[in-house]
XYZ file of C-alpha atoms in Angstrom:
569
model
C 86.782 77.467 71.351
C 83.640 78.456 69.755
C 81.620 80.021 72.265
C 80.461 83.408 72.318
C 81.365 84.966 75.088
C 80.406 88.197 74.954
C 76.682 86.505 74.400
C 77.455 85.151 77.328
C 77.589 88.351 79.089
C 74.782 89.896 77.600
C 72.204 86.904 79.018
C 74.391 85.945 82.623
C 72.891 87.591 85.964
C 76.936 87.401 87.551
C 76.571 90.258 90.318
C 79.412 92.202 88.460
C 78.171 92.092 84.947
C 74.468 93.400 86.411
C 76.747 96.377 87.764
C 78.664 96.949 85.156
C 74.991 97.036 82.778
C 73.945 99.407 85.661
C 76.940 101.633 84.892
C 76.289 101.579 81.074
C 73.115 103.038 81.098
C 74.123 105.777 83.539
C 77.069 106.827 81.725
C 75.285 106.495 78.104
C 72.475 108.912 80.084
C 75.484 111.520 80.561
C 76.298 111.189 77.031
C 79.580 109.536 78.235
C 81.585 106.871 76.430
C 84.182 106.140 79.013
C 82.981 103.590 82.095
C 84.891 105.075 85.508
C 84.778 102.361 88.596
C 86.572 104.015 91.540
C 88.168 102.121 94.567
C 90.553 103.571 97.077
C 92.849 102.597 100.047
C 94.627 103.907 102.562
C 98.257 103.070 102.696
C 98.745 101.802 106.299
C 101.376 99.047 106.035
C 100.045 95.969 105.130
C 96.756 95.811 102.180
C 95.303 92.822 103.403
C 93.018 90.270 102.136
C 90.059 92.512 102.851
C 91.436 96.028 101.791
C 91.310 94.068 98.149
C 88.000 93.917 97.979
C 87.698 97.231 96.324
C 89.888 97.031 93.844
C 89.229 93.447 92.628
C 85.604 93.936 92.351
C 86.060 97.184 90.533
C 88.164 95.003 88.528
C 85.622 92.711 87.733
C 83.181 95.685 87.232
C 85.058 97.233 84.789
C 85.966 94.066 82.558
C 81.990 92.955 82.496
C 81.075 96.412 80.568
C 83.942 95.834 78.462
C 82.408 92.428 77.814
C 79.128 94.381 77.011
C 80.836 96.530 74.207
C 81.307 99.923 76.569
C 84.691 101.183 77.389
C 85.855 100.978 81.308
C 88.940 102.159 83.786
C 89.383 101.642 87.360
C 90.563 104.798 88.825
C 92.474 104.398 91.946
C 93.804 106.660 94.926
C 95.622 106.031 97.789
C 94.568 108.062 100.354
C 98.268 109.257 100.823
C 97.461 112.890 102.088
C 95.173 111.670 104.959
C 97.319 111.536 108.649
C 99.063 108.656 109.941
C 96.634 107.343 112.861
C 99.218 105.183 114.838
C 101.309 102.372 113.299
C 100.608 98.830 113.099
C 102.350 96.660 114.980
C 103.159 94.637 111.663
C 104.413 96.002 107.903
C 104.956 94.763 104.957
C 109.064 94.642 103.457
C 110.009 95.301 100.304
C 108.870 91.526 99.380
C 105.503 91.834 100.374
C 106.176 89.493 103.406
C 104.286 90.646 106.448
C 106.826 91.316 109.390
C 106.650 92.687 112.654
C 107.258 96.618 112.785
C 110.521 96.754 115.113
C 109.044 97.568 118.647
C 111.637 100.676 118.859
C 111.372 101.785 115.388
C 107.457 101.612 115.440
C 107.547 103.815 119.144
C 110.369 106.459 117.281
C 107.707 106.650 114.356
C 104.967 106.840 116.515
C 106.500 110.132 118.126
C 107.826 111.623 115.425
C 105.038 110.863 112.597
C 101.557 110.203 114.574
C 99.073 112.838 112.760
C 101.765 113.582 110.060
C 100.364 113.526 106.274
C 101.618 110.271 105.258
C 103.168 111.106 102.294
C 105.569 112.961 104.043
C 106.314 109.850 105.960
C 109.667 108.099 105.398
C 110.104 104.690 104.399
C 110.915 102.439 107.543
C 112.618 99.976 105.284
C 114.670 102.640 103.542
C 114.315 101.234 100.225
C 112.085 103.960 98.934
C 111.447 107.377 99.402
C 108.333 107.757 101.625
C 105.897 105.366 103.204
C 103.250 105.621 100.480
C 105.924 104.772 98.103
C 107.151 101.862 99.596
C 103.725 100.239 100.496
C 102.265 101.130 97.254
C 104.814 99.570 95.449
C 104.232 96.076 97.270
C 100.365 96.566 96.495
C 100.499 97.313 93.126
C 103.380 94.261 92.492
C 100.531 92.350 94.064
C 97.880 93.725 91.210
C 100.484 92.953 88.627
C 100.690 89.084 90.022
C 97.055 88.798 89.827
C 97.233 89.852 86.372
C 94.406 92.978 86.891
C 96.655 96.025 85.662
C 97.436 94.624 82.084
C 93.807 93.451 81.725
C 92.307 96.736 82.146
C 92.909 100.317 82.053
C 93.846 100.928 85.181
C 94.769 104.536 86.445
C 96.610 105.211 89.884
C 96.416 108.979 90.981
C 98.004 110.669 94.161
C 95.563 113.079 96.316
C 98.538 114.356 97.732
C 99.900 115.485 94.284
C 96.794 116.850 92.829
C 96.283 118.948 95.791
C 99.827 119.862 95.408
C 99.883 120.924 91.788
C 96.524 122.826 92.212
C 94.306 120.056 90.583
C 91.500 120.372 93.017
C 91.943 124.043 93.387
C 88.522 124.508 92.383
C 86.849 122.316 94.460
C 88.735 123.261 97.560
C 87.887 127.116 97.040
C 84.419 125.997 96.764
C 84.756 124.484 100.019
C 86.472 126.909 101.818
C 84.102 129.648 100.564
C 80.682 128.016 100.732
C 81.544 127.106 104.511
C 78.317 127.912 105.591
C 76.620 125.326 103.415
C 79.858 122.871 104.542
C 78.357 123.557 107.743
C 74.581 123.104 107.142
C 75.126 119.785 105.547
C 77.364 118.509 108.336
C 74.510 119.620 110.937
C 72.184 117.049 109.838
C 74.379 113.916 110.526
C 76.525 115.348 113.551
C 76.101 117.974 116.856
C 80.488 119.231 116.692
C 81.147 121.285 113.084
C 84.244 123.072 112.223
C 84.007 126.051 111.141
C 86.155 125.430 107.895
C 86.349 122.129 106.749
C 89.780 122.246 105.921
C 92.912 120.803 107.168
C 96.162 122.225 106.216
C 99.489 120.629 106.726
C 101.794 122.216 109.376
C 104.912 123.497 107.680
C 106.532 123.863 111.068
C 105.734 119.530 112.050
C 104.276 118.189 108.984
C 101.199 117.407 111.056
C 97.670 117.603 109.239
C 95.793 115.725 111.681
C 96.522 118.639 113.946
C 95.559 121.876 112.392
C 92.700 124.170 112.480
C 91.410 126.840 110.067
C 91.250 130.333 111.359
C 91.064 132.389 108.602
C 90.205 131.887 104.464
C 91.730 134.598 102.149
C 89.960 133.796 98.889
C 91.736 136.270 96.786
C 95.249 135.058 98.138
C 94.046 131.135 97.963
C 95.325 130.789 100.913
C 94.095 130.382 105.454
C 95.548 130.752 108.133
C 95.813 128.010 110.473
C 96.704 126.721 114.354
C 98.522 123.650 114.760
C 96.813 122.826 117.899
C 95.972 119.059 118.676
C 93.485 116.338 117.480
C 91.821 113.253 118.658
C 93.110 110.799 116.195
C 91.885 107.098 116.622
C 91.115 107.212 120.501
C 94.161 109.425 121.192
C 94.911 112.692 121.214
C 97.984 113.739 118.908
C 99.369 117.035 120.166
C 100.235 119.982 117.664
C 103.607 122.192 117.822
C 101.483 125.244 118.303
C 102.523 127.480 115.008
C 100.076 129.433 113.525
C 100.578 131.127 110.291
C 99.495 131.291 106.574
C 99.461 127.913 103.999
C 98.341 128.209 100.268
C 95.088 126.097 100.237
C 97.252 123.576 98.008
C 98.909 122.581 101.301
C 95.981 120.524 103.324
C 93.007 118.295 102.592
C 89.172 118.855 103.152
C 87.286 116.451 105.222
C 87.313 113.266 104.105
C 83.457 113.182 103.807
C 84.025 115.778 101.209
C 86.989 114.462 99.296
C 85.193 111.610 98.157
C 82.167 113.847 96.774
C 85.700 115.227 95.254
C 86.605 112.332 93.856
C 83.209 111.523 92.457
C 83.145 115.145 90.849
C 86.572 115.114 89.452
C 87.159 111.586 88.273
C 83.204 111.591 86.964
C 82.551 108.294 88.428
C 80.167 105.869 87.787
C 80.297 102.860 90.548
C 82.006 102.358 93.227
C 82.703 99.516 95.568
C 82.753 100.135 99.279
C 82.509 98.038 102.582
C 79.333 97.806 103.646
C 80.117 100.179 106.708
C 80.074 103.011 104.374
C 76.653 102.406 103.628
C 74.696 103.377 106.546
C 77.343 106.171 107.270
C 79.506 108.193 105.100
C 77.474 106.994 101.710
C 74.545 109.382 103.342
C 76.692 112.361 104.082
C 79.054 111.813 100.847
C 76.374 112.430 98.659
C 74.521 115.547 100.101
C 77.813 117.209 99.258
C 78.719 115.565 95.766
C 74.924 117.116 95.145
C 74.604 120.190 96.609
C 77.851 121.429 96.500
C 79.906 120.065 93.607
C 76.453 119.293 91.508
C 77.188 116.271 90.448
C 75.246 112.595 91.619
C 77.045 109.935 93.714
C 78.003 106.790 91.672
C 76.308 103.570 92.184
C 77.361 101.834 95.141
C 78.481 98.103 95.356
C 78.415 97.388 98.873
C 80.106 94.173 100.156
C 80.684 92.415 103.310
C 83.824 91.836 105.437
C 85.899 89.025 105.016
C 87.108 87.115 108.722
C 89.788 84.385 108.597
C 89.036 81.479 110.559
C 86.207 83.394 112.430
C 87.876 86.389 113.321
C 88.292 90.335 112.007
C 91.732 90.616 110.514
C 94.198 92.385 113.130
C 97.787 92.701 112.963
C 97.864 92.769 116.977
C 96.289 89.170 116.834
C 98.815 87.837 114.195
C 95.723 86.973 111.664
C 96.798 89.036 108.987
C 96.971 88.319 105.575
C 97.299 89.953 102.577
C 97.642 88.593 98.433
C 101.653 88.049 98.911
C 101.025 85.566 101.574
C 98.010 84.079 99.149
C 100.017 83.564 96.570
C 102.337 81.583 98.265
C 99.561 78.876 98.586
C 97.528 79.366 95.550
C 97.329 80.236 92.168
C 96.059 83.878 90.936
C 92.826 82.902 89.552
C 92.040 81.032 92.175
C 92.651 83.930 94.565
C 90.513 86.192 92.508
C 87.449 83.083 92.385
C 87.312 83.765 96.081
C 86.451 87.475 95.230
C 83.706 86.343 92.640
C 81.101 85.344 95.681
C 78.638 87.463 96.138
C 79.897 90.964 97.893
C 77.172 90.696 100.557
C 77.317 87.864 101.971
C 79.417 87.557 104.723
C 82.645 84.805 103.915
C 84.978 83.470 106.565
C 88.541 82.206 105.109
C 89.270 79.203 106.588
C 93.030 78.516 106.350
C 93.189 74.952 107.051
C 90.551 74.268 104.794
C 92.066 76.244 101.807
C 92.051 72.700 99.772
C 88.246 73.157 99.759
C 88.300 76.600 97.692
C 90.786 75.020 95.596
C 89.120 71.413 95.078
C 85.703 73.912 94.213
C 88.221 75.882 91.592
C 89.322 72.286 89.956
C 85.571 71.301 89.869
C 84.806 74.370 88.091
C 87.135 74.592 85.760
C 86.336 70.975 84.442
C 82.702 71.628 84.445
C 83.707 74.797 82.461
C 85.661 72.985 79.731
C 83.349 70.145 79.055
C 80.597 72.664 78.542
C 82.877 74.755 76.142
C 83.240 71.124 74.341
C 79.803 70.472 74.051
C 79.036 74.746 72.927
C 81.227 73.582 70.257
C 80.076 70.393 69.293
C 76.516 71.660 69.006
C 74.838 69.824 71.847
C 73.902 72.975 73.834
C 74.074 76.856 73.203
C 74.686 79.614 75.125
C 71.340 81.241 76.152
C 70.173 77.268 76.735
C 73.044 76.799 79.523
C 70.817 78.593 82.838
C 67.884 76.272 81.962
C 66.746 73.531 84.595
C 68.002 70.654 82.305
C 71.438 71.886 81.309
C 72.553 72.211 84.820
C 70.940 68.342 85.342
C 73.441 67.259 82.689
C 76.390 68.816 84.729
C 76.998 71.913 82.232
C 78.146 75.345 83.554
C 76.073 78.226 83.952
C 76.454 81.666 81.822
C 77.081 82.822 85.566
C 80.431 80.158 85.810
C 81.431 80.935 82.584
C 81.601 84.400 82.537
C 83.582 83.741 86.392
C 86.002 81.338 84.756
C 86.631 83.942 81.605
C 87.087 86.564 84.555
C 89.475 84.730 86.495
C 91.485 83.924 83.771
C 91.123 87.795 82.178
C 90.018 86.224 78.871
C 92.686 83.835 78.018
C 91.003 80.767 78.153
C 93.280 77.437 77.207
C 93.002 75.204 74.304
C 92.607 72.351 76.504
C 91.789 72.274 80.149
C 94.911 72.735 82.590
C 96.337 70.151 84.174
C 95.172 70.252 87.903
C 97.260 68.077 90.305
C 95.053 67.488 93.386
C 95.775 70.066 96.022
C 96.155 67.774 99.338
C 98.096 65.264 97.016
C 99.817 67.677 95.497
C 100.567 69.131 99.274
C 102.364 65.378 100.037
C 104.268 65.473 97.067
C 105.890 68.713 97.953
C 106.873 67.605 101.318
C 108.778 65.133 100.144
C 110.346 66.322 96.819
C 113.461 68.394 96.780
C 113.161 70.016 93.333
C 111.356 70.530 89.715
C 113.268 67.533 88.928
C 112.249 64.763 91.021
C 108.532 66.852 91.410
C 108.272 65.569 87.637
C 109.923 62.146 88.533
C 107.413 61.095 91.083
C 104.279 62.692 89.437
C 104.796 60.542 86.701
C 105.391 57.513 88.551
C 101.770 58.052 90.314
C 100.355 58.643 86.729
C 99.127 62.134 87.957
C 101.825 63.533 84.695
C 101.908 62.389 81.011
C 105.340 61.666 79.507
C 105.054 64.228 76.837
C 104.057 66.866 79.071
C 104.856 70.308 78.129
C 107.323 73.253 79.555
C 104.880 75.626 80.342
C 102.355 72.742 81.835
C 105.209 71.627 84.094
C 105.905 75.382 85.159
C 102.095 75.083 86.292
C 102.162 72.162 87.685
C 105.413 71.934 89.717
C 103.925 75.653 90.827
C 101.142 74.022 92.446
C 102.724 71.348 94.396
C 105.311 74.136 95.611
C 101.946 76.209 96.758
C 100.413 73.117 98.483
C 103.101 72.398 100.345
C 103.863 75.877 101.490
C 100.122 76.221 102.768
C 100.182 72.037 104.319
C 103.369 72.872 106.061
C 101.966 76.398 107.258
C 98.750 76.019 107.582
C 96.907 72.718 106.748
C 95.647 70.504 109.155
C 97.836 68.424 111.587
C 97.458 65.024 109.382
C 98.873 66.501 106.096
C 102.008 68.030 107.885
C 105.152 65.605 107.945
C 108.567 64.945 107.587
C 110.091 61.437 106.612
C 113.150 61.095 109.015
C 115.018 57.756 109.897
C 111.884 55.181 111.349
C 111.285 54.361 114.776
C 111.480 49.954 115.661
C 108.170 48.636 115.678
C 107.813 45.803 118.153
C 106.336 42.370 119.094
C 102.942 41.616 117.082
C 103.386 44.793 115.624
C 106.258 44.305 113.969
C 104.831 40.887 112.352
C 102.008 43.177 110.869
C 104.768 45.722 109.458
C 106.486 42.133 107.732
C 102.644 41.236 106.598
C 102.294 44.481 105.098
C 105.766 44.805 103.123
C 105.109 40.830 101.882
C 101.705 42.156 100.472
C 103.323 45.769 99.153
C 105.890 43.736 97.108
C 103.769 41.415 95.543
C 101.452 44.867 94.469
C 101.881 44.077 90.058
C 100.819 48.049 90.106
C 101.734 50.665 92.384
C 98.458 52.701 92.708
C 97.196 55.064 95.802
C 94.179 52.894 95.969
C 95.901 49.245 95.184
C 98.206 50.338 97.991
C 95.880 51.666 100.381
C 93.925 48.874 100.080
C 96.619 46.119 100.605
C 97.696 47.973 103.694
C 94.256 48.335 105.732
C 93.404 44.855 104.605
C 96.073 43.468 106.981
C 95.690 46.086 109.464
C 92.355 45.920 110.204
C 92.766 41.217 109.672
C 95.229 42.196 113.203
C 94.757 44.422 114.903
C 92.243 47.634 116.140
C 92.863 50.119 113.289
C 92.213 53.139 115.738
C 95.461 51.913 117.963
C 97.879 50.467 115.412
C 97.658 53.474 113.005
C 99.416 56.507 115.749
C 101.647 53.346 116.414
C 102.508 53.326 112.448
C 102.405 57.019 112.127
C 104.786 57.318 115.237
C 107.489 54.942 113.860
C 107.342 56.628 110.534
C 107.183 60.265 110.736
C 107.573 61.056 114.637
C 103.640 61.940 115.291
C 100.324 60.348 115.394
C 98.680 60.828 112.577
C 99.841 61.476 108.226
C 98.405 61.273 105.149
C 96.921 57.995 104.268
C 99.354 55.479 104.090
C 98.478 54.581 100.205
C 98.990 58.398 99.221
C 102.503 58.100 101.185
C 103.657 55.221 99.762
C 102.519 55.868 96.503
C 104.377 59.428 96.648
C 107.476 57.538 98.432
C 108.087 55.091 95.638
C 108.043 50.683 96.177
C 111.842 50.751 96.749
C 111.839 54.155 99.320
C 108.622 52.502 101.379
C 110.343 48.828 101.283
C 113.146 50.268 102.697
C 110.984 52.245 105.301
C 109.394 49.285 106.622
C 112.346 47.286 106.780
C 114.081 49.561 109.152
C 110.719 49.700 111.079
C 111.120 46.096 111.949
């Protein structure tokens, strides 16, 4: 179509795009021409929802100031020489499915593993080498179904092997030998210092959590260390008690200092963070990104947590979710609309209500196409679209343009999708058996042309597969059913049943709303709505309550519902 997007850009005030123009002119200051964004995590066993945050946002970062004519990455690291701090009580398998961490498996690990570097970790599943390996593997197979790593260059790097191969030698020497400034630093945000900020890994356990400097030999690169014990996450991990000599390759500095590391060696620009960082480590960071590795601390993008259905995300309270389990209900661009909200503001995920984000996707993308039509027709332009009257006429703002374009990394479709609606689409999937008779009875309810196309189908059939999966799962109790052999309806209730089928056969079209109409006409002419629907809903599907009778019948077909009500009487 012809709009101009990147004009679009240039005039939208989309949180991301005012980031990435923030980025620009810091970078263009330096006399730099690459943008870096920088996001993290740690590799714990399941990347939820929330742990996403960084890396989607630093997506969106990044592919604004491309938007704005300035080359971007997103650099990220798992933090995969840091200790193991305990185990979840949950993991993810090789499929990304969240499962529970086998009670004696999880205690063996727990023994053998607490405050060991976790790339040295095996993989509980066995299918990979270590426990980084495995769980970065499900992570990044969840960036790939997103669609983020081919829309952007997007650069993973291992801590654990650029300490190894002598990467950060540098900045580790200058750690290790400017401990009195470590220390100085440290005193003005905490009362307990160490005297070296250092951790090496024990090469008797494999511990790092444990260990304790003793002594730096600068011209040997190397310290000698204790492998005493640690309070890791309210418990203290006990060491095997070697001491001996490590080459500085083999350990980690604080973590306070490894991401002014980062920042130094990766020469990044903006970073996203949760907001916890803000009033905490994004005060000490800095000091030593400045005053020890001389270079500034990027700009920080702050956002809020995330809470599903009103609580923090915990694997111990079974509320944990991460983009495998998303993706199950809802389409990638949907899933990365959620992420598009403003990062702080606060957003609870309601799972029962999921159809909302998705009905407020739908409505989007149609407001997004007939503004595109009417760009191209010449009824509106692009630096017209944020002005009082456009959005009075229903057009899209630069802001939910430039959020659609996102979402859909650029490739916008000739012609708007084809949406089926979600709770509809939720029935329809409950009661098909395959891509064969999903097509069959979406055309019968007029929600599918005849001449639809292959790859349309593929969309659509995808959606009623995802609705379904989330009604059946999660939706509320109405929209969760299963059509078994009817219960008998009796005395005046079965004359309204007979009322009902004389008036559904004499239907000339067989329409939700024709239908649904017919059949609360009689109900309500005979009887108390409120007490002969749960009797309906009982005989029919075994519970109280179901989707509205004219979106059931509809879905069901005229023959499949006569028969139905037959039995019922």
């Amino acid at each position: 179509m012809g709009v101009d997007w990147q004009k679009l850009f240039q005039i939208t005030p989309f949180w991301a795009v005012e980031a990435a123009r923030k980025g620009i002119e810091r970078a263009r200051s330096k006399g730099k021409k690459l943008l870096t964004v920088k996001c993290a995590n740690t590799p714990t066993g399941v990347l939820h929802i929330g742990n996403a945050n960084d890396l989607i946002r630093s997506y969106f970062i990044a592919k604004s100031a491309e938007m704005l004519g300035f080359r971007a990455r997103v650099v990220f690291t798992p933090d995969d020489r840091d200790p193991a701090r305990g185990f979840p009580p949950v993991i993810c398998d090789m499929k990304g499915d969240i499962v529970e961490f086998p009670q004696d498996l999880r205690k063996e690990f727990e023994e053998k593993y607490n405050g060991v570097c976790v790339a040295l970790i095996p993989d509980p599943f066995k299918c990979h080498t270590t426990w980084v390996e495995h769980f970065l593997s499900v992570y990044l197979a969840e960036l790939d179904a997103l669609g983020i790593r081919e829309a952007i260059k997007f650069e993973v790097y291992s801590p654990h092997l650029l300490y190894f191969h002598g990467e950060w030698d540098k900045y580790v020497e200058k750690v290790l030998k400017e401990k009195e400034k470590v220390k100085e630093i440290y005193r003005g945000f905490k009362q307990h210092v160490r005297e070296f900020a250092f951790s090496p890994i024990c090469e008797k356990c494999g511990r790092i959590g444990t260990t304790r400097v003793l002594e730096y030999d600068e011209k040997g690169k190397r310290v000698k260390y204790v492998c005493g014990g640690r309070h890791l996450k309210k418990r203290t991990v006990e060491g095997c008690g070697y001491e001996g000599w490590t080459s500085i390759r083999n350990g980690k500095v604080d973590w306070y200092i490894e991401w002014a590391l980062d920042w130094a060696y990766f020469d990044v620009d903006i970073e996203p963070f949760g907001k916890d960082h803000l009033g905490s480590s994004f005060r000490i960071s800095p000091r030593f990104a400045r005053e020890l590795f001389g270079v500034q601390e990027p700009i920080p993008v702050p956002y809020e947590f995330f809470t599903v259905d009103g609580k923090k995300m915990s694997g111990s309270r079974g509320n944990l979710y991460n983009i495998t389990e998303f993706l199950k209900m809802l389409e990638p661009e949907i899933i990365l609309y959620f992420y598009t909200k403003r990062p702080m503001t606060q957003r609870d995920i309601s799972l029962r209500n999921l159809n909302l984000l998705v009905d407020e996707w739908d409505a989007l993308e149609a407001r997004v196409f007939s503004t595109l039509e009417a760009i191209e027709r010449g009824e509106i332009k692009e630096e017209e679209l944020d002005k009082k009257e456009a959005a009075e006429k229903g057009y899209a703002s630069s802001q939910e343009l430039v959020i659609y374009y996102l979402c859909m990394h650029g490739k916008i479709p000739e012609k708007k999708p084809l949406r089926i609606p979600y709770n509809f689409a939720g029935v329809v999937g409950q009661v098909s058996k395959g891509a064969r008779e999903i097509r069959k009875i979406l055309m019968r309810t007029g929600h599918l042309p005849e001449d639809v196309g292959e790859k349309e189908l593929e969309r659509v059939v995808g959606r009623v597969r995802r609705a379904a999966y989330w009604a059946r799962k999660y939706g509320p109790e109405f929209l969760r059913f299963e059509v078994k052999r009817p219960g008998k309806m009796k005395g005046k209730d079965r004359e309204i049943v007979r009322e009902i089928m004389g008036r559904l056969e004499r239907l000339e079209r067989w329409e939700i709303e024709e239908i649904q109409t017919a059949v609360h006409s009689v109900i309500s002419s005979r009887a108390d709505p409120r007490e002969f629907y749960p009797r309906i809903y009982t005989a029919l599907l075994g519970k109280r309550c179901g989707p509205k009778l004219g979106t059931l019948f509809s879905v069901l077909g005229r023959e499949k519902t006569l028969e139905l009500l037959k039995a019922m009487c």
